[in-house]
PDB file of C-alpha atoms in Angstrom:
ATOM      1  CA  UNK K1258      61.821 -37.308 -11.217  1.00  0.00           C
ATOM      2  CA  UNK K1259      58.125 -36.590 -10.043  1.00  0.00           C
ATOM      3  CA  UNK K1260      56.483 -32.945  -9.929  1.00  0.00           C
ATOM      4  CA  UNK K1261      53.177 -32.653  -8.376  1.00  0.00           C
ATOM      5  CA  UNK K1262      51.139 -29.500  -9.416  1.00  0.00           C
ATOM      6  CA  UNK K1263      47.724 -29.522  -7.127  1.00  0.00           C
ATOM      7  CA  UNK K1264      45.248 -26.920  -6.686  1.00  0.00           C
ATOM      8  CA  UNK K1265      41.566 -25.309  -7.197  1.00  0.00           C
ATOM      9  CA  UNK K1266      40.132 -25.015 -10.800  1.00  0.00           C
ATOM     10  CA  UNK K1267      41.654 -21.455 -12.299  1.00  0.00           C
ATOM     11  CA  UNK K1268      45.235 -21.745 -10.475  1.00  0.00           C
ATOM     12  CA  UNK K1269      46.346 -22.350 -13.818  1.00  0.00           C
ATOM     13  CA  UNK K1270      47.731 -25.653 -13.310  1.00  0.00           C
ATOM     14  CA  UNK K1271      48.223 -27.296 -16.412  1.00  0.00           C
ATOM     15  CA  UNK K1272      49.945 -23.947 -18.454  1.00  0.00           C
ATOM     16  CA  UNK K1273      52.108 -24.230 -15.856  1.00  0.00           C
ATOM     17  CA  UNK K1274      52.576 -27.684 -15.509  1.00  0.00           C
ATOM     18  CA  UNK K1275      52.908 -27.901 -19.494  1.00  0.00           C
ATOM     19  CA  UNK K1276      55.322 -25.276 -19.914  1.00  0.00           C
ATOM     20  CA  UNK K1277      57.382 -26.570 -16.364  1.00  0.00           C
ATOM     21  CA  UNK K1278      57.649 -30.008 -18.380  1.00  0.00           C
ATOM     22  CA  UNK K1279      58.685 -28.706 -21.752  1.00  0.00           C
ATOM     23  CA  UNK K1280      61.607 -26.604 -20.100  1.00  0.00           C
ATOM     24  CA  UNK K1281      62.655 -29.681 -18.111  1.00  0.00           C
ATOM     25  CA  UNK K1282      61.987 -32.003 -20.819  1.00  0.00           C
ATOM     26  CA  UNK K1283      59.911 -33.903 -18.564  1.00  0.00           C
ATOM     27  CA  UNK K1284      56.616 -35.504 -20.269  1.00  0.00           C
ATOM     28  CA  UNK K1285      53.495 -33.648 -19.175  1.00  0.00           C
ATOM     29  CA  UNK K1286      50.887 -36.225 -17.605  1.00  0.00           C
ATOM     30  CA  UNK K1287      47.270 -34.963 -18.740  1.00  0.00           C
ATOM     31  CA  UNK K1288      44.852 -36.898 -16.621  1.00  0.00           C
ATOM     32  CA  UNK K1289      41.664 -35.152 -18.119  1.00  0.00           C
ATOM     33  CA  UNK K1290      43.122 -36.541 -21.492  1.00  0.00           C
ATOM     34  CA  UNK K1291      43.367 -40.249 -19.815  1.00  0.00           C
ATOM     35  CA  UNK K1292      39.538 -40.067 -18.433  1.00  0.00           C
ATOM     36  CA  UNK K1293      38.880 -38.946 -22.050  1.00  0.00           C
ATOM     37  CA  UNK K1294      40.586 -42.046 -23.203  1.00  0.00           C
ATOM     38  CA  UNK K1295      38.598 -44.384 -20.789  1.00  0.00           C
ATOM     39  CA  UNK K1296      35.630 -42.455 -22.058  1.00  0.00           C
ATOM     40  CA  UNK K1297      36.419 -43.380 -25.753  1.00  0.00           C
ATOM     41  CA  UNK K1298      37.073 -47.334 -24.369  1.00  0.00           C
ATOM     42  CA  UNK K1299      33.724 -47.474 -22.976  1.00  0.00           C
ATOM     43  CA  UNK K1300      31.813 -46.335 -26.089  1.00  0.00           C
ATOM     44  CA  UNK K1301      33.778 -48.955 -27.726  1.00  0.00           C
ATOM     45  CA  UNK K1302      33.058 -51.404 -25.562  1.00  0.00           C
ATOM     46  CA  UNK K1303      29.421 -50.257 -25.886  1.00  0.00           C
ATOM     47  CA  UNK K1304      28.922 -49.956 -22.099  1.00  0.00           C
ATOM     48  CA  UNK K1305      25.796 -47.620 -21.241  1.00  0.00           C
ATOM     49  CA  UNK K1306      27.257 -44.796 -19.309  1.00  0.00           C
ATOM     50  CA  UNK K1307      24.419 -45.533 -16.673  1.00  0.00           C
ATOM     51  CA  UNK K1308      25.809 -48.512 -15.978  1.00  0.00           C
ATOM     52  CA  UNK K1309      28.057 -48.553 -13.031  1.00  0.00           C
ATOM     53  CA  UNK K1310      28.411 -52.511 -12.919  1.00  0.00           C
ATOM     54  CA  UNK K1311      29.292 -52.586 -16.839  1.00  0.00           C
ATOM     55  CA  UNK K1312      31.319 -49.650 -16.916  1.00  0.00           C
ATOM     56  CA  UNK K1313      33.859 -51.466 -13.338  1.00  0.00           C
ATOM     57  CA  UNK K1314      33.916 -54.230 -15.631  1.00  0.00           C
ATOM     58  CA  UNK K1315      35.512 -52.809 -18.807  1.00  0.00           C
ATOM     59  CA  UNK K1316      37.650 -50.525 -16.949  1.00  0.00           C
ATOM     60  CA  UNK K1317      40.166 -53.335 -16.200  1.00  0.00           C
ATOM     61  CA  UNK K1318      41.342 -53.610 -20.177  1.00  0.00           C
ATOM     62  CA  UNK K1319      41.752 -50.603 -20.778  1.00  0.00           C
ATOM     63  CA  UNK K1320      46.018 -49.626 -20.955  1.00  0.00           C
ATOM     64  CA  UNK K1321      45.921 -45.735 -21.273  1.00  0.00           C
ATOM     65  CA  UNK K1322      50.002 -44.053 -21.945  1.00  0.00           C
ATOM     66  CA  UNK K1323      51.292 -40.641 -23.061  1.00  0.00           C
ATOM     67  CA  UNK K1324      53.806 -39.976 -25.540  1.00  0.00           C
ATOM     68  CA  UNK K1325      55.302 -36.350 -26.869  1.00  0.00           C
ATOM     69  CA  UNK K1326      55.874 -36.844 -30.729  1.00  0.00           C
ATOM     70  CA  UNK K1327      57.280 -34.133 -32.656  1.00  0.00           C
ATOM     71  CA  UNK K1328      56.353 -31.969 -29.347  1.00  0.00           C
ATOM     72  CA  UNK K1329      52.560 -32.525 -29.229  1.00  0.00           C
ATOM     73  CA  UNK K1330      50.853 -34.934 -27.164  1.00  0.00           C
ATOM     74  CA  UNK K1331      49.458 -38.116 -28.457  1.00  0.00           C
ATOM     75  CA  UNK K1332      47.222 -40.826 -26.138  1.00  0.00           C
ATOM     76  CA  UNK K1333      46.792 -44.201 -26.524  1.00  0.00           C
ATOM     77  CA  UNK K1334      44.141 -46.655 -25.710  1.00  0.00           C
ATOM     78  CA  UNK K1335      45.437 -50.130 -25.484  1.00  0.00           C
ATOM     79  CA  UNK K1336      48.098 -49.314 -28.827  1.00  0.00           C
ATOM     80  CA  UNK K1337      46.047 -47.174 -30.360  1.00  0.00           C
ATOM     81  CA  UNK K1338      45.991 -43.222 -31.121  1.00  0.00           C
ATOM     82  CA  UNK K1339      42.792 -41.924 -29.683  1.00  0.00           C
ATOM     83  CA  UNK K1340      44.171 -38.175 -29.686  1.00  0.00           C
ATOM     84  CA  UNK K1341      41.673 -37.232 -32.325  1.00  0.00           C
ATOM     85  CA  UNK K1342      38.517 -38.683 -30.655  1.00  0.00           C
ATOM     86  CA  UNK K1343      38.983 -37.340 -27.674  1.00  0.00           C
ATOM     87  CA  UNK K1344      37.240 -33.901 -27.886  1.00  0.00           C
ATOM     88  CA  UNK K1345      34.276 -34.669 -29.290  1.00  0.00           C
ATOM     89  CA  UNK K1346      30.945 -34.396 -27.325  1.00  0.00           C
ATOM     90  CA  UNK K1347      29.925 -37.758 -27.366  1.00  0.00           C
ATOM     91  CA  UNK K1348      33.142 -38.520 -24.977  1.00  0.00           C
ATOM     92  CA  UNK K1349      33.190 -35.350 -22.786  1.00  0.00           C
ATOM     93  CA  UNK K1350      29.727 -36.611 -21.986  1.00  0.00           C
ATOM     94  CA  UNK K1351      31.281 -40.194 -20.993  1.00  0.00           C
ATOM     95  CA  UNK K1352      33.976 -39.009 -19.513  1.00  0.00           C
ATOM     96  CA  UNK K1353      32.248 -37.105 -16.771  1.00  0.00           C
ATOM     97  CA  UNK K1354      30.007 -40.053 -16.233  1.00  0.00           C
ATOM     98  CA  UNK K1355      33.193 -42.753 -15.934  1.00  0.00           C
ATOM     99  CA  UNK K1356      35.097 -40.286 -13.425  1.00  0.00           C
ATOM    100  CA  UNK K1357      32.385 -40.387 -11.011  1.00  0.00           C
ATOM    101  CA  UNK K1358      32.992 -44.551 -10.625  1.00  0.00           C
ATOM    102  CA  UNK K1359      36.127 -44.946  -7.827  1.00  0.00           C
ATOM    103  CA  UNK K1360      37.196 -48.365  -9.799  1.00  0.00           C
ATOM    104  CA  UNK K1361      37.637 -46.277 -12.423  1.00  0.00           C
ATOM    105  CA  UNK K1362      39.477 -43.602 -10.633  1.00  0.00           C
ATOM    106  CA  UNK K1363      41.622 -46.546  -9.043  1.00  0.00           C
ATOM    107  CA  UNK K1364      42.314 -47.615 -12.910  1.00  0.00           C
ATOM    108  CA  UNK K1365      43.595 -44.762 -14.006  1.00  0.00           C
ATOM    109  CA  UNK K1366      45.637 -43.236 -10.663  1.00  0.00           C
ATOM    110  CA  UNK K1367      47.551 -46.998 -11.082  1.00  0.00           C
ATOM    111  CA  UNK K1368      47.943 -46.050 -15.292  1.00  0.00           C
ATOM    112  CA  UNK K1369      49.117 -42.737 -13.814  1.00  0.00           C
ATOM    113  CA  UNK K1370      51.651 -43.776 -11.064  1.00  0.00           C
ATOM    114  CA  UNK K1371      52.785 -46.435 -13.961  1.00  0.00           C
ATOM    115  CA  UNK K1372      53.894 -43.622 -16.708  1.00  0.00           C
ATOM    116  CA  UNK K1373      55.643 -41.973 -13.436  1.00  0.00           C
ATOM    117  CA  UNK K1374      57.585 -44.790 -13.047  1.00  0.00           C
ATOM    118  CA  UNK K1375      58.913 -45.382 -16.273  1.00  0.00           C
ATOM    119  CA  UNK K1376      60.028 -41.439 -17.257  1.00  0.00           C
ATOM    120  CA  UNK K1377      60.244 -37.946 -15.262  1.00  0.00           C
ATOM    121  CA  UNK K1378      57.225 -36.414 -15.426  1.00  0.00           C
ATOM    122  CA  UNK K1379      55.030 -33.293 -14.194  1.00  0.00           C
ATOM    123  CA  UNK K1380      51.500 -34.305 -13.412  1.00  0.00           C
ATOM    124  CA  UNK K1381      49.228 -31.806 -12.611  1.00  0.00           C
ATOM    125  CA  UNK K1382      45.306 -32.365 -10.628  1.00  0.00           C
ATOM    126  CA  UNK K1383      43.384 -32.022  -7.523  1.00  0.00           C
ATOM    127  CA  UNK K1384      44.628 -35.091  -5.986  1.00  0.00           C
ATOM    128  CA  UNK K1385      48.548 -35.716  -7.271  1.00  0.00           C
ATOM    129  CA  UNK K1386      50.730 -35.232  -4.484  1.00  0.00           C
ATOM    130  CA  UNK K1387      48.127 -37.021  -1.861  1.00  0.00           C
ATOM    131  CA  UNK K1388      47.496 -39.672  -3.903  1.00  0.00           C
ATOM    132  CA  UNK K1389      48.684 -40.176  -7.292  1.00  0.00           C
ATOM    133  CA  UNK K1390      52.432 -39.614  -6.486  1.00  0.00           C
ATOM    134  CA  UNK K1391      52.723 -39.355  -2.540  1.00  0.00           C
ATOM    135  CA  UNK K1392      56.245 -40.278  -3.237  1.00  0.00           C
ATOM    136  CA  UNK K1393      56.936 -37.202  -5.456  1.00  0.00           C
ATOM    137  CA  UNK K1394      60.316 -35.328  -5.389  1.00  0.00           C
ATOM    138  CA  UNK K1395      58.590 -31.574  -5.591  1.00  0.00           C
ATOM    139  CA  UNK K1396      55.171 -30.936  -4.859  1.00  0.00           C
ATOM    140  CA  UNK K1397      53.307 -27.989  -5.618  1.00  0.00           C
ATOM    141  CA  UNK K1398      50.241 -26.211  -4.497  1.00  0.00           C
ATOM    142  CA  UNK K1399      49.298 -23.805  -6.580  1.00  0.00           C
ATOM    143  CA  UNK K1400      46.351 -21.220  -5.953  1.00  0.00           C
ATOM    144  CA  UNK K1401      45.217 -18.110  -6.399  1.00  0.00           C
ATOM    145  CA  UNK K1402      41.990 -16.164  -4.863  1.00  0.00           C
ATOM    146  CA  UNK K1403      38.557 -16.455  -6.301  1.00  0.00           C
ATOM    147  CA  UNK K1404      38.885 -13.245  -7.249  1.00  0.00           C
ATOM    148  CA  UNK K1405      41.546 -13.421  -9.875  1.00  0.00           C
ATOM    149  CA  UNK K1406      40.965 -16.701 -10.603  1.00  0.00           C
ATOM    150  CA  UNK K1407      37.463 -15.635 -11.983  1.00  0.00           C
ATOM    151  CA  UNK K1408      38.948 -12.423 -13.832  1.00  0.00           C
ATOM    152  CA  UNK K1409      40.984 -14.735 -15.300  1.00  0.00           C
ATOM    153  CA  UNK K1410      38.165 -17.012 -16.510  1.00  0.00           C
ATOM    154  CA  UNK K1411      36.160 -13.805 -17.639  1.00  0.00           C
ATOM    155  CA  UNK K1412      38.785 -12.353 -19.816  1.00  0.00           C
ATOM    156  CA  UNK K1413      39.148 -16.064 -21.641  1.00  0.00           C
ATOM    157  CA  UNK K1414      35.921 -15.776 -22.252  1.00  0.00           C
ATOM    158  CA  UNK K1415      35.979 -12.494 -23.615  1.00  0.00           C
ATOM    159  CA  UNK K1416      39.124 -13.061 -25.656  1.00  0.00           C
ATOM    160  CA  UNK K1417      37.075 -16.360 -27.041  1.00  0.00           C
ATOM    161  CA  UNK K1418      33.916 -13.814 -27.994  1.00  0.00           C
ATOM    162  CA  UNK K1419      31.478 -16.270 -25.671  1.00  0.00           C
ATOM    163  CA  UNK K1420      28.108 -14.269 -25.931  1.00  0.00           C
ATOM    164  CA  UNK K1421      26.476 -14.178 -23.388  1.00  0.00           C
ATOM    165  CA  UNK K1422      29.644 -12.790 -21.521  1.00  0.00           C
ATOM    166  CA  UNK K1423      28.835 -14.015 -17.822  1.00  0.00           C
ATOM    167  CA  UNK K1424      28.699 -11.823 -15.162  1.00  0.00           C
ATOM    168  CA  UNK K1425      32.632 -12.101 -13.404  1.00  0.00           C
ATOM    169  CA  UNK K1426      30.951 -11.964  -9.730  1.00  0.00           C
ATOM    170  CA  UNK K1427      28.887 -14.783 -11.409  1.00  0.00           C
ATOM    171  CA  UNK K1428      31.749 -16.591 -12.450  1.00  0.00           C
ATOM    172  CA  UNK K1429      33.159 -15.937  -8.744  1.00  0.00           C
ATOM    173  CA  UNK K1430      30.549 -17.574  -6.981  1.00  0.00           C
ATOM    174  CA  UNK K1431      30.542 -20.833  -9.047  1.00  0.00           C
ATOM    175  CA  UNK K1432      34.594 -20.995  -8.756  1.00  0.00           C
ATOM    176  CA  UNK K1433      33.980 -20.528  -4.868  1.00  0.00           C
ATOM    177  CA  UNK K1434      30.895 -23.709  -5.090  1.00  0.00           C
ATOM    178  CA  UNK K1435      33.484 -25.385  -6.935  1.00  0.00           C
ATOM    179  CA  UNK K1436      36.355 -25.192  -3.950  1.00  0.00           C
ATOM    180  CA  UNK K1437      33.962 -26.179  -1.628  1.00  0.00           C
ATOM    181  CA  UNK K1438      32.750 -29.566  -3.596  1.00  0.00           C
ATOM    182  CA  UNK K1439      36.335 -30.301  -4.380  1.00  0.00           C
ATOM    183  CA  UNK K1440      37.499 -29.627  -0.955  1.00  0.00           C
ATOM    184  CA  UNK K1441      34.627 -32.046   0.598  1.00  0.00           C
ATOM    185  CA  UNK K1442      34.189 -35.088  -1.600  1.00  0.00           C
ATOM    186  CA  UNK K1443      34.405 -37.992  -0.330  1.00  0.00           C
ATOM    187  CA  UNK K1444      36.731 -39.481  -2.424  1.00  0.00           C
ATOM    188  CA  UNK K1445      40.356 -37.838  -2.639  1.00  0.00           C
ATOM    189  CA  UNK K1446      39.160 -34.300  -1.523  1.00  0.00           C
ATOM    190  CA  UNK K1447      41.932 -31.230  -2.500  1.00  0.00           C
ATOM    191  CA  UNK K1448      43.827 -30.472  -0.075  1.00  0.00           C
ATOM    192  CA  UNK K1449      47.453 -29.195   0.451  1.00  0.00           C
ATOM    193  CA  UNK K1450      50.071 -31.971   0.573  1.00  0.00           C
ATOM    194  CA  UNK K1451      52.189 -31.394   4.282  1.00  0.00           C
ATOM    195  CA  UNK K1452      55.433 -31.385   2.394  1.00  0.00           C
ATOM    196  CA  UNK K1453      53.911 -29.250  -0.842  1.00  0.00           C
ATOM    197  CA  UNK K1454      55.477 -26.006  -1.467  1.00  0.00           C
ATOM    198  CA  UNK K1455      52.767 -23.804  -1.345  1.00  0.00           C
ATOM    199  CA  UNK K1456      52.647 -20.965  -3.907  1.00  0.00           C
ATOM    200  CA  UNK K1457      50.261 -18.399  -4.473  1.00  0.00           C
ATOM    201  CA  UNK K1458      49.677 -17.161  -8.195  1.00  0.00           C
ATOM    202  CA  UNK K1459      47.777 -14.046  -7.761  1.00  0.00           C
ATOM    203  CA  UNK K1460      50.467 -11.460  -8.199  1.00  0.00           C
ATOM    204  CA  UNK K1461      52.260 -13.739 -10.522  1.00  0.00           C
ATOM    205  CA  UNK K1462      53.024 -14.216 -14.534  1.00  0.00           C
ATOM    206  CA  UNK K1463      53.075 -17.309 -15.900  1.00  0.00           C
ATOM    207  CA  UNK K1464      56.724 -16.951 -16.759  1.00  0.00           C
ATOM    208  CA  UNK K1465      57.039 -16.361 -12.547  1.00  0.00           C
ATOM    209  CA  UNK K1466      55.330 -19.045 -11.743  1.00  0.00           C
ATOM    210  CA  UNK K1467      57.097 -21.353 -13.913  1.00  0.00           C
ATOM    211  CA  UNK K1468      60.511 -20.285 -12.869  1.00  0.00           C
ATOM    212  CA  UNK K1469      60.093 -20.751  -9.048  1.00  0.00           C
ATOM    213  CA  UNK K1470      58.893 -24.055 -10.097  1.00  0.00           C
ATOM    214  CA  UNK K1471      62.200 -24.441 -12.190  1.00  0.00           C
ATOM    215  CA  UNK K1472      63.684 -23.272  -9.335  1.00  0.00           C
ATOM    216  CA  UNK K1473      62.646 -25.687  -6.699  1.00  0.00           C
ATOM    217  CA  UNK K1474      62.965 -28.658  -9.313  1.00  0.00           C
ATOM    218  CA  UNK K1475      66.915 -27.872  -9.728  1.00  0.00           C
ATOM    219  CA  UNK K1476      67.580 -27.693  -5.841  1.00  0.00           C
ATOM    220  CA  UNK K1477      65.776 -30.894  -5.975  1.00  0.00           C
ATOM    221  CA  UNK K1478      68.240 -32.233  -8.381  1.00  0.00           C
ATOM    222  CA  UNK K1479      71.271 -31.124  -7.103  1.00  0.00           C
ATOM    223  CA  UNK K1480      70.605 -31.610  -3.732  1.00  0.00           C
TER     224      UNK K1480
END
C-alpha cells in the first residue's frame, strides 16, 4: 500500500508521516534523506556542484534505498550506509545544489516509485501524490495557515534556544514567499492531488492528525 502526505513547508508532514508509518508498520520514505544521499555520491564522484553537465552524468549510478533497522532509519548509496554522512554541511550544501537539476529529480522520483513498489510505504513531499505515486491508495493534503504554521516554527525555535529569536510575523512572511515559489515552479509545482483527502491541521494534535490518517488508511484496506 501507498500513502501520499503533500503539503506547504510547516504542515508537519513528515511527524506525521513518520509516526502514520510506524503505527502501520509501513517504511517511512524520506526523500530529503535520498537528495542527501545523491549529495554524498557526487562529492564522491568529485563532481563540482556547479556543474550541471557533470553532476546529469553521475546521477545515473547512483542506487539510493531505505531500510528500518532496529527502528531507525538507515540509507544506502549503491550498498553502502551513508546515514552518518548525511548531515554534515559539506552535503546540505550539495544537496540543495543537485535538487535544482530535473535529471536528478527524475533519478530519484524513479528510486522513489521503486522502494514503493517493493514494500508499503508512506512518502511524504510537495510533489508525491502528483507525481511520485499518482497511483497511490490514500493521498493526503495536509496544511495548515501561515499563521500557525509560523507559531509553530517560532516556538521550535524557542524550545531550541536559537538567539536571535526571529520575529514570528517575520517567520510568517517567509513561510507565505515560500507557498508562493513552491506553488509556481516550473517543475512539479504543489498543488492538491483531485482525489487527495484534504485535511487541515490548524486545530489539530499530532495524535489527531495521525489518527484520521489511520483512519482513512483502514477503510482503504478493508474496502
Amino acid at each position: 500500500m501507498k500513502i501520499a502526505i503533500d503539503g506547504p513547508a510547516g504542515a508537519g508532514k513528515s511527524t506525521i508521516a513518520k509516526k502514520a508509518a510506524k503505527e502501520l508498520g509501513f517504511i517511512y520514505v524520506d526523500t530529503g534523506a535520498m537528495y542527501r544521499a545523491m549529495a554524498v555520491h557526487m562529492l564522491r564522484s568529485r563532481v563540482d556542484a556547479g556543474d550541471e553537465a557533470g553532476i546529469e552524468n553521475a546521477c545515473g549510478s547512483a542506487d539510493i534505498s531505505i531500510a528500518y533497522e532496529d527502528g531507525a532509519q538507515h540509507v544506502y548509496l549503491n550498498g553502502d550506509d551513508v546515514t552518518g554522512l548525511l548531515r554534515t554541511e559539506a552535503v546540505g550544501d550539495m544537496a540543495s545544489r543537485v535538487s535544482q537539476v530535473q535529471k536528478v529529480r527524475d533519478r530519484l522520483v524513479a528510486l522513489q516509485q521503486k522502494l514503493a513498489s517493493e514494500q508499503s510505504v508512506v512518502m511524504d513531499g510537495r510533489d508525491i501524490g502528483t507525481v511520485v505515486l499518482p497511483d497511490a491508495e490514500l493521498k493526503i493534503y495536509l496544511t495548515a495557515s501561515a499563521h500557525v504554521r509560523a507559531m509553530r516554527r517560532y516556538l521550535e525555535l524557542k524550545e531550541k534556544g536559537t538567539d536571535p529569536l526571529p520575529d514570528p510575523e517575520a517567520i510568517e512572511a517567509d513561510i507565505q514567499e515560500r507557498d508562493f515559489r513552491d506553488m509556481n515552479r516550473e517543475h512539479s509545482p504543489l498543488r492538491q492531488a483531485e482525489d487527495a483527502y484534504l485535511l487541515d491541521s490548524s486545530e489539530l494534535t499530532i495524535d489527531e492528525v495521525a489518527g484520521r490518517i489511520l483512519a482513512l488508511a483502514k477503510e482503504r484496506t478493508e474496502a
